[in-house]
Short mmCIF file of N, CA and C in Angstrom, two decimals:
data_model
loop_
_atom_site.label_atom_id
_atom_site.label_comp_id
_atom_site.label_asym_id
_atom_site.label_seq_id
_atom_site.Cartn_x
_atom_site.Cartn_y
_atom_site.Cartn_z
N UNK A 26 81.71 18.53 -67.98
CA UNK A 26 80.38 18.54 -68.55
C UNK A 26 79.32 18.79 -67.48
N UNK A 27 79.53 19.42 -66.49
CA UNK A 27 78.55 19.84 -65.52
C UNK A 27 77.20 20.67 -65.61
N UNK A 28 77.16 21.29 -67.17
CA UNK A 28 76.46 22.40 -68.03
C UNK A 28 75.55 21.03 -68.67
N UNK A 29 75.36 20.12 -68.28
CA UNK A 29 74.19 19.14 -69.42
C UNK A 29 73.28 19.36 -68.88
N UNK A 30 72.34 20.10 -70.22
CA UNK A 30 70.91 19.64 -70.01
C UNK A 30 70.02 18.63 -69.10
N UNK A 31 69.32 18.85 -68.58
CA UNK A 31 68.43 17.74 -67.89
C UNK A 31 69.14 16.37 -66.82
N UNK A 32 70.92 16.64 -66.55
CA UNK A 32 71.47 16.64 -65.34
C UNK A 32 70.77 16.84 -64.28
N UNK A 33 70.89 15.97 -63.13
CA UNK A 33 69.83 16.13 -61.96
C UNK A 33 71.18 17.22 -61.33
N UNK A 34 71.12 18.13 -60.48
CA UNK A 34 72.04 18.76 -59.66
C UNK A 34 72.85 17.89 -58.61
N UNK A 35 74.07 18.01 -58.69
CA UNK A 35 74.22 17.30 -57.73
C UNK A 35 75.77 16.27 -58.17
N UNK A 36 74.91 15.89 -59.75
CA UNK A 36 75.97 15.17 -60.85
C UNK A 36 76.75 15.76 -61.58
N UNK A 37 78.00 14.88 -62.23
CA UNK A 37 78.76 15.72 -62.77
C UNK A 37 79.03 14.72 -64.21
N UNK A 38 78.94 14.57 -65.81
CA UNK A 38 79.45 13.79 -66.55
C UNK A 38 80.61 14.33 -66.87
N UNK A 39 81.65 12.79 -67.10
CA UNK A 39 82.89 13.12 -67.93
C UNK A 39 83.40 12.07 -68.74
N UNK A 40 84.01 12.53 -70.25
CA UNK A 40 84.49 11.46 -70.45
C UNK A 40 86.31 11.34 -70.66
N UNK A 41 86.33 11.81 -69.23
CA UNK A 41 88.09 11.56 -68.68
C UNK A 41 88.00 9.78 -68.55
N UNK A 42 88.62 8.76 -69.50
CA UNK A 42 88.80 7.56 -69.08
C UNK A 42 89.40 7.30 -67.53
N UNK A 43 90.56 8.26 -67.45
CA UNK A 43 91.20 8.07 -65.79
C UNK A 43 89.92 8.04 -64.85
N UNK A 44 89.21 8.96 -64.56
CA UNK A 44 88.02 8.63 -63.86
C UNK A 44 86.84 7.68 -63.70
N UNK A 45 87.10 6.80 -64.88
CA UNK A 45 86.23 5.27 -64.63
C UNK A 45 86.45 4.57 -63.36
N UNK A 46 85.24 4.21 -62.24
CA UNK A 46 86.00 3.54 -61.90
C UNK A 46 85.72 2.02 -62.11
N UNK A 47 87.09 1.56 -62.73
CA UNK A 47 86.94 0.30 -63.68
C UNK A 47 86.35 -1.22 -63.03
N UNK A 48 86.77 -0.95 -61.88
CA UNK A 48 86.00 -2.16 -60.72
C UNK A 48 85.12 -1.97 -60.51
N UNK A 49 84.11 -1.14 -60.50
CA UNK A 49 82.48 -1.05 -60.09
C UNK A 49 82.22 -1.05 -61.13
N UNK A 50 82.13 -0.39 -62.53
CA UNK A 50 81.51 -0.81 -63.93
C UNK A 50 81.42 -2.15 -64.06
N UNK A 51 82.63 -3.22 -63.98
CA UNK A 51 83.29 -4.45 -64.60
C UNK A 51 81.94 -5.16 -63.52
N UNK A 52 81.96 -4.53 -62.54
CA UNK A 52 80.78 -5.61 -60.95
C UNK A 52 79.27 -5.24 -61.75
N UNK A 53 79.13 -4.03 -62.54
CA UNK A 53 78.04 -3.80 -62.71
C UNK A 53 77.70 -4.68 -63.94
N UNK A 54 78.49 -4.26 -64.82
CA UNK A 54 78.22 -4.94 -65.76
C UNK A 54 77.94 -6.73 -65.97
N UNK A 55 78.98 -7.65 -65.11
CA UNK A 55 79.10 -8.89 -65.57
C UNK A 55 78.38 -9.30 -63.96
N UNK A 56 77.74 -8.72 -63.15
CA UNK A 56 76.57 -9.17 -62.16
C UNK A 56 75.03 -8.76 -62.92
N UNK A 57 74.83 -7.47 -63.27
CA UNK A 57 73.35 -7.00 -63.73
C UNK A 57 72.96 -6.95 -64.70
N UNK A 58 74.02 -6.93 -65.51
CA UNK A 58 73.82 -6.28 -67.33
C UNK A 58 73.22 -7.83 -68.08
N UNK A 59 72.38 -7.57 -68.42
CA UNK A 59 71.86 -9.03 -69.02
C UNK A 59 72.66 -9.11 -70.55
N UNK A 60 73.25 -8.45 -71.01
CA UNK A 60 74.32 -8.08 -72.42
C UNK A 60 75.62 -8.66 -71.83
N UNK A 61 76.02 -8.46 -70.21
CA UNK A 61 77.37 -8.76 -70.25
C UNK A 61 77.13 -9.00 -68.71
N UNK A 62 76.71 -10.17 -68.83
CA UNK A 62 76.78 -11.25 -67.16
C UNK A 62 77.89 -12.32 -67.78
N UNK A 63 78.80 -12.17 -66.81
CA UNK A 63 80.25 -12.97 -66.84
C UNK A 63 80.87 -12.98 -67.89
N UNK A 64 80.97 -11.60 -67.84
CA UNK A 64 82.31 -10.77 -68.79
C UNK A 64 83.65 -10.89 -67.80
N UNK A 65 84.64 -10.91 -68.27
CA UNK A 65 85.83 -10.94 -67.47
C UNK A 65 86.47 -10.08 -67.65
N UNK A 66 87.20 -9.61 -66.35
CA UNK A 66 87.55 -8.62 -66.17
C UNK A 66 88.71 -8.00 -67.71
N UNK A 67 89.44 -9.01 -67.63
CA UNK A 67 90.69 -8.85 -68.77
C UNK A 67 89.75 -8.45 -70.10
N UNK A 68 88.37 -8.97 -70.73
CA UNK A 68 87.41 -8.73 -71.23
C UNK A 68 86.78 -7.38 -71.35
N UNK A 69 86.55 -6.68 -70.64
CA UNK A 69 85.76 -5.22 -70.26
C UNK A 69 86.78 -4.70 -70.33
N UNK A 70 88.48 -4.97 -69.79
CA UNK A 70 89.49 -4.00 -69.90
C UNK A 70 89.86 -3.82 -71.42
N UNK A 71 89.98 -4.69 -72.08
CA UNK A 71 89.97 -4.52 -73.62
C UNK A 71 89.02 -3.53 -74.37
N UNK A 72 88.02 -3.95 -74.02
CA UNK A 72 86.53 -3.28 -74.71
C UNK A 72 86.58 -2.07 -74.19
N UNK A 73 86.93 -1.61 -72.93
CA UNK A 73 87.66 0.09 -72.49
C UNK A 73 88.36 0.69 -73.21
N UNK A 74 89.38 -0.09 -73.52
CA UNK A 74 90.98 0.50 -74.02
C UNK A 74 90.47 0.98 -75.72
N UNK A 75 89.98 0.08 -75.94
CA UNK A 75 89.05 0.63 -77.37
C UNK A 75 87.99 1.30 -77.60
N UNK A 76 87.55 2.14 -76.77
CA UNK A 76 86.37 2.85 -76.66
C UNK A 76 86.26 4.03 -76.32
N UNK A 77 85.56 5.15 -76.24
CA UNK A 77 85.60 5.81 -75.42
C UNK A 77 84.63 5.79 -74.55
N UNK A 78 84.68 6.37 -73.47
CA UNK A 78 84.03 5.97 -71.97
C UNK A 78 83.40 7.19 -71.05
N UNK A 79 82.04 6.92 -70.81
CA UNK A 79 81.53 8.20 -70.48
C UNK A 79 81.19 7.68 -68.95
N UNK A 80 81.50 8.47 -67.79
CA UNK A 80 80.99 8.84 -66.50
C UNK A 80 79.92 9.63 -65.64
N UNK A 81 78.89 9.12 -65.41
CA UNK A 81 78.44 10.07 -64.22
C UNK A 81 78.94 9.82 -62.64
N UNK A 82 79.78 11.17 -62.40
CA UNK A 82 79.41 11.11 -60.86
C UNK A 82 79.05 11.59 -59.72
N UNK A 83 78.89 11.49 -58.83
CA UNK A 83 78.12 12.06 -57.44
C UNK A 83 79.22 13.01 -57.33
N UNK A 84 78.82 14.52 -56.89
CA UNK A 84 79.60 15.78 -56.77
C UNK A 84 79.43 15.48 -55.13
N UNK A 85 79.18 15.34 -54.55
CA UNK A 85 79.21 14.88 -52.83
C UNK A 85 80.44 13.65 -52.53
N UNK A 86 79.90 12.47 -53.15
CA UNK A 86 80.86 11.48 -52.89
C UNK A 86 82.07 11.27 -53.75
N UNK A 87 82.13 11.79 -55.14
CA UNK A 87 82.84 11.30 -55.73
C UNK A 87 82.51 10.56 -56.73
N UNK A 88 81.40 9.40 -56.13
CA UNK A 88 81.13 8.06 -56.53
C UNK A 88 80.85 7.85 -57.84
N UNK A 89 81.35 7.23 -58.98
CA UNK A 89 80.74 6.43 -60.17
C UNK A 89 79.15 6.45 -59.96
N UNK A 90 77.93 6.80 -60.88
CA UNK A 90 76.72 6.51 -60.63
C UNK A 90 76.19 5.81 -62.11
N UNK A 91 76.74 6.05 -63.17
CA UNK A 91 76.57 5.52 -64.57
C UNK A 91 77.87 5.42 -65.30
N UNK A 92 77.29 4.69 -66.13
CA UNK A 92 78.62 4.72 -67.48
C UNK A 92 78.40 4.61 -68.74
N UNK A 93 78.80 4.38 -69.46
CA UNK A 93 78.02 4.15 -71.38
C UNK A 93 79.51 4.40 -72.13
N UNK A 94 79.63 3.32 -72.91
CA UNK A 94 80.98 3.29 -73.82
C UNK A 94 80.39 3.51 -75.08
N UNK A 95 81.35 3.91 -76.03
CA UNK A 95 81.19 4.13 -77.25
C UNK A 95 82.36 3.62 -78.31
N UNK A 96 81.87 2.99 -79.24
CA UNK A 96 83.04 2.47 -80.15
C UNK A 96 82.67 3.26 -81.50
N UNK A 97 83.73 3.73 -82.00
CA UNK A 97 83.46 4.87 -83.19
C UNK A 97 84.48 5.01 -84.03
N UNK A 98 84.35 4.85 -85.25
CA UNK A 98 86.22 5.61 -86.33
C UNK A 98 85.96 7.05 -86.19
N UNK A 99 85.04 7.80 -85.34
CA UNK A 99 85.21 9.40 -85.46
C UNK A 99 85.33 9.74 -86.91
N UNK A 100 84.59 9.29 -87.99
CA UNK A 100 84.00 9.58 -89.11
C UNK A 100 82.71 9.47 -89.60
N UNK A 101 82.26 8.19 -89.40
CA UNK A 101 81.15 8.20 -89.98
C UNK A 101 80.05 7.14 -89.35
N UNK A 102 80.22 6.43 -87.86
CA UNK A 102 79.52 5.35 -87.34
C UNK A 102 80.06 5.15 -86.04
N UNK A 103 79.13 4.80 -85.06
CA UNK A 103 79.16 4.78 -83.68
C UNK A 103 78.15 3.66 -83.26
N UNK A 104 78.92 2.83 -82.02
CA UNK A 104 77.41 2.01 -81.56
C UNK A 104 77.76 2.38 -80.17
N UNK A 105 76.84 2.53 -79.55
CA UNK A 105 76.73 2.93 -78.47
C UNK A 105 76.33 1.99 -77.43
N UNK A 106 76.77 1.80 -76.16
CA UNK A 106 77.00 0.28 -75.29
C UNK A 106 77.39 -0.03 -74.44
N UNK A 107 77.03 -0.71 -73.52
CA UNK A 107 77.13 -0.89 -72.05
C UNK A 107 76.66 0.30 -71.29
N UNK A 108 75.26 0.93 -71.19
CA UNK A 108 74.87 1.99 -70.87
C UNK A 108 74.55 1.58 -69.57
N UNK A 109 74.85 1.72 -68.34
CA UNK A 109 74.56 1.63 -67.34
C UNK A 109 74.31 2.45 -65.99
N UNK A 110 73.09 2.31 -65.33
CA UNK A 110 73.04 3.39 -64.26
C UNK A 110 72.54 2.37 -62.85
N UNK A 111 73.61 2.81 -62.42
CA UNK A 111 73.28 2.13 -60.44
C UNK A 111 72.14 2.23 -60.39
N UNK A 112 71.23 0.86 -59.81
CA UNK A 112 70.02 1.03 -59.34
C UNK A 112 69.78 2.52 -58.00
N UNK A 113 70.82 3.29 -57.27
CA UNK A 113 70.22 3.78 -56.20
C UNK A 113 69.80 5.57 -57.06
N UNK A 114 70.39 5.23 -58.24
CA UNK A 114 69.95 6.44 -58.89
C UNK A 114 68.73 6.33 -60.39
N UNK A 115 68.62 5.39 -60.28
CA UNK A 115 67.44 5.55 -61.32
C UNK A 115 66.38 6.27 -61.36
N UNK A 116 65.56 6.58 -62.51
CA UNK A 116 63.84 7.03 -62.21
C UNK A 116 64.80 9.51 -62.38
N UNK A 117 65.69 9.24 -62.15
CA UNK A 117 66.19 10.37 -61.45
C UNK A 117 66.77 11.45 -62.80
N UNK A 118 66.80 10.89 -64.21
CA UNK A 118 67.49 11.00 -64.76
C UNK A 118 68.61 11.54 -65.52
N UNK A 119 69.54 10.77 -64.89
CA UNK A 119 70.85 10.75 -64.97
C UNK A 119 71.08 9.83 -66.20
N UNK A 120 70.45 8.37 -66.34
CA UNK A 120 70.96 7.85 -67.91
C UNK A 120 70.43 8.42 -68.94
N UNK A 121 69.50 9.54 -69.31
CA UNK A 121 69.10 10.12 -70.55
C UNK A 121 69.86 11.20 -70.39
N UNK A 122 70.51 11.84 -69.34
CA UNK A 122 71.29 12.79 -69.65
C UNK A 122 72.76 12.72 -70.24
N UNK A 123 73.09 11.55 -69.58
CA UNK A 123 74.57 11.15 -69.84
C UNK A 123 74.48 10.75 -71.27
N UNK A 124 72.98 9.78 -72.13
CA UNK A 124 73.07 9.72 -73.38
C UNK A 124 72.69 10.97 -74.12
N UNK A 125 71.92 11.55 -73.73
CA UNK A 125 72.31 13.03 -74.24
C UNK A 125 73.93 13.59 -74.41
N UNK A 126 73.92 13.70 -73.61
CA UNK A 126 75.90 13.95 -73.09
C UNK A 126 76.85 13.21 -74.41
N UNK A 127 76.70 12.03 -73.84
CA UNK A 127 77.11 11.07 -75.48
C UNK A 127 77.12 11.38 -76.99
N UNK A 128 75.81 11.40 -77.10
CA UNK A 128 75.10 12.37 -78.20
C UNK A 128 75.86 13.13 -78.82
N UNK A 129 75.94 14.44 -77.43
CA UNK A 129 76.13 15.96 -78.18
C UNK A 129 77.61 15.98 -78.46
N UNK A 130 78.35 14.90 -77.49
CA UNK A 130 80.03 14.70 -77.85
C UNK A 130 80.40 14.60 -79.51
N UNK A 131 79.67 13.34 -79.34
CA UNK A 131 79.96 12.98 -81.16
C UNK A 131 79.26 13.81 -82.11
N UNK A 132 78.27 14.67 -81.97
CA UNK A 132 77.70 15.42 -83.30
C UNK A 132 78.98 16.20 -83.41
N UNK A 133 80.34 16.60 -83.01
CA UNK A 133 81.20 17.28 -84.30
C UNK A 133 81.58 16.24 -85.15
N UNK A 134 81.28 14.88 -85.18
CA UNK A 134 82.19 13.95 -86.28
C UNK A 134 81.27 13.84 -87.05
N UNK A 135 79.92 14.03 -87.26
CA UNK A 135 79.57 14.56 -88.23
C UNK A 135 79.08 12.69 -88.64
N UNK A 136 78.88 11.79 -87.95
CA UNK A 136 78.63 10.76 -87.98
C UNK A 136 76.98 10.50 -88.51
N UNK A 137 77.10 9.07 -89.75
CA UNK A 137 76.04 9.02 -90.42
C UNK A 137 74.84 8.59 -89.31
N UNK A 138 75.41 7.42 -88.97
CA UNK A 138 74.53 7.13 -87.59
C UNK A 138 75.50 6.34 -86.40
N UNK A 139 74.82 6.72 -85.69
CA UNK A 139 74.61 5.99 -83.91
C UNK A 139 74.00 4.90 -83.76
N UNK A 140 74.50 3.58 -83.63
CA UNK A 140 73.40 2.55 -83.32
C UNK A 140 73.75 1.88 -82.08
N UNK A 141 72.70 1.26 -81.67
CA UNK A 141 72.63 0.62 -79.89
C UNK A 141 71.38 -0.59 -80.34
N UNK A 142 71.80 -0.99 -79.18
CA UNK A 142 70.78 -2.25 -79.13
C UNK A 142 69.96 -2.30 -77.19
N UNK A 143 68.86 -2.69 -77.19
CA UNK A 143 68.00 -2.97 -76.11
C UNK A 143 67.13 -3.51 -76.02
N UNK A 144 66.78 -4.33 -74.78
CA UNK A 144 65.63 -5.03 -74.78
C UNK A 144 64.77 -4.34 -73.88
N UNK A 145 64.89 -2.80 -73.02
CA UNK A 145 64.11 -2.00 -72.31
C UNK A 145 64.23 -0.99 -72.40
N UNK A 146 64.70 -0.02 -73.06
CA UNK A 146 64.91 1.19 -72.53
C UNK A 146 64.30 1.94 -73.89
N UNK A 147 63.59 1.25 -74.68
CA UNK A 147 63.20 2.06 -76.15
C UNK A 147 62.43 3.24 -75.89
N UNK A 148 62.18 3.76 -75.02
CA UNK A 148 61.36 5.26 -74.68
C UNK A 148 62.91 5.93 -74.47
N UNK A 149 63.75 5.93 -73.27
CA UNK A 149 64.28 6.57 -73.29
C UNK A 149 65.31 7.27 -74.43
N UNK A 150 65.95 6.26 -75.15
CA UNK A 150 66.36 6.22 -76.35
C UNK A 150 65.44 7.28 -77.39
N UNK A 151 64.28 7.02 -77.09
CA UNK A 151 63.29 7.69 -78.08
C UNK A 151 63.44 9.01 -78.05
N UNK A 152 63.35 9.32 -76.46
CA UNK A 152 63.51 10.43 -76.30
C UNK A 152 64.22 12.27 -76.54
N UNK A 153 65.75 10.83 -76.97
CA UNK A 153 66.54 11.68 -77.71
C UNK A 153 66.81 11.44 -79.09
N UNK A 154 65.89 10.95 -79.37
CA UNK A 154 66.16 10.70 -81.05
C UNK A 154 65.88 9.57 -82.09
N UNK A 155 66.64 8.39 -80.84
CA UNK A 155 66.89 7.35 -82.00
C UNK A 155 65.63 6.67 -82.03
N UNK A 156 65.75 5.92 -83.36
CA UNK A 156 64.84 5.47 -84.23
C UNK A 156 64.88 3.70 -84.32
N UNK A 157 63.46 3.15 -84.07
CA UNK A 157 64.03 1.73 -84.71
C UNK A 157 64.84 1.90 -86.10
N UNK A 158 65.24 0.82 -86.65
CA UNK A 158 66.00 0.28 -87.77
C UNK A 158 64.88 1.06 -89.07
N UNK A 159 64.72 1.35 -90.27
CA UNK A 159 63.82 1.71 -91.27
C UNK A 159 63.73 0.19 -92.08
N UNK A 160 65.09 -0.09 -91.95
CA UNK A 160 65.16 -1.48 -92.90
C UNK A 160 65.93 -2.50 -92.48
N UNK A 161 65.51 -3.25 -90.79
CA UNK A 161 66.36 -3.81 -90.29
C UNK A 161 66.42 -5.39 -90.73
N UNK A 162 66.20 -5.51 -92.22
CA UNK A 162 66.63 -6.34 -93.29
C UNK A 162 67.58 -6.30 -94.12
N UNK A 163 68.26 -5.11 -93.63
CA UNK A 163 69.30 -4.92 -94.46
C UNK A 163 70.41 -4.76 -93.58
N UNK A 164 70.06 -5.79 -92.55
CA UNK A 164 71.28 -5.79 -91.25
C UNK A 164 71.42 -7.14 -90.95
N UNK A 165 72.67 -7.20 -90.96
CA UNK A 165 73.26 -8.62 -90.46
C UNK A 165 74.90 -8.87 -89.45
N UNK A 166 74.37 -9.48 -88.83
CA UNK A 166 75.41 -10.04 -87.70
C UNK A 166 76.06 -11.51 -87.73
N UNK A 167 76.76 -11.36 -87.62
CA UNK A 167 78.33 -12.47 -87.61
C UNK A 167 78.11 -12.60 -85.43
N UNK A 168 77.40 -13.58 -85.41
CA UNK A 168 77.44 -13.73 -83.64
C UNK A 168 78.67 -15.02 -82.94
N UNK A 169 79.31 -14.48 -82.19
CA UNK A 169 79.65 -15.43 -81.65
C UNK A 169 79.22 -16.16 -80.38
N UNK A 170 79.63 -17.52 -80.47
CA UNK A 170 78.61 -17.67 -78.97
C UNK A 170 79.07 -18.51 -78.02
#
């Protein structure tokens, strides 16, 4: 996926799972991610194995620079999750491209909607599309805690 739109040069997205690398996501996630601080490892490896899994990385180093999972029946609904980008690349953007990237993967399933949740990023999100809730009264969650 080196052909994405609004990709800074330099990056490369993929969503080859082999190329996660699963120890720096798992550090990113359950140190920074305020959704998933002290997630365990055996935890995030599950929630992988069921997902599919998107990558940005550095065409110089190699290096992991973002990630964003997706859980989907590839029919008709997707939530989109654990979107994450290394602080040394932010501002740069690389996480609206990779959710772009995301995006344009799933429009062949022809899916009713995409939903995500955030407590910061509602511009960027905006940017490509998504919408608050129209009737987020007609949504309910089963939480565990």
């Amino acid at each position: 996926m080196t052909d994405t739109p609004g990709l800074p040069d330099g990056y490369e997205i993929s969503a080859d799972p082999d190329r996660i690398d699963t120890e720096r996501v798992h550090r990113w996630l359950s140190t920074d991610a305020y959704w998933a601080i002290g997630r365990t490892r055996e935890k995030h490896a599950s929630a992988m194995a069921g997902s599919l899994n998107f990558g940005v990385y550095d065409l110089v180093s190699g290096d992991q620079v973002a990630y964003a999972r997706i859980i989907t029946d590839r029919a008709t609904f997707a939530w989109l999750c654990d979107v994450y980008v290394d602080p040394s690349v932010r501002g740069k953007g690389v996480g609206t491209a990779m959710v772009a990237a995301v995006r344009d993967h799933l429009r062949p399933y022809g899916l009713r909607r995409i939903l995500l949740a955030t407590h910061d990023a509602h511009g960027v999100y905006e940017k490509l599309g998504f919408r608050e809730l129209a009737r987020p009264d007609q949504w309910m969650a089963l939480v565990s805690e």
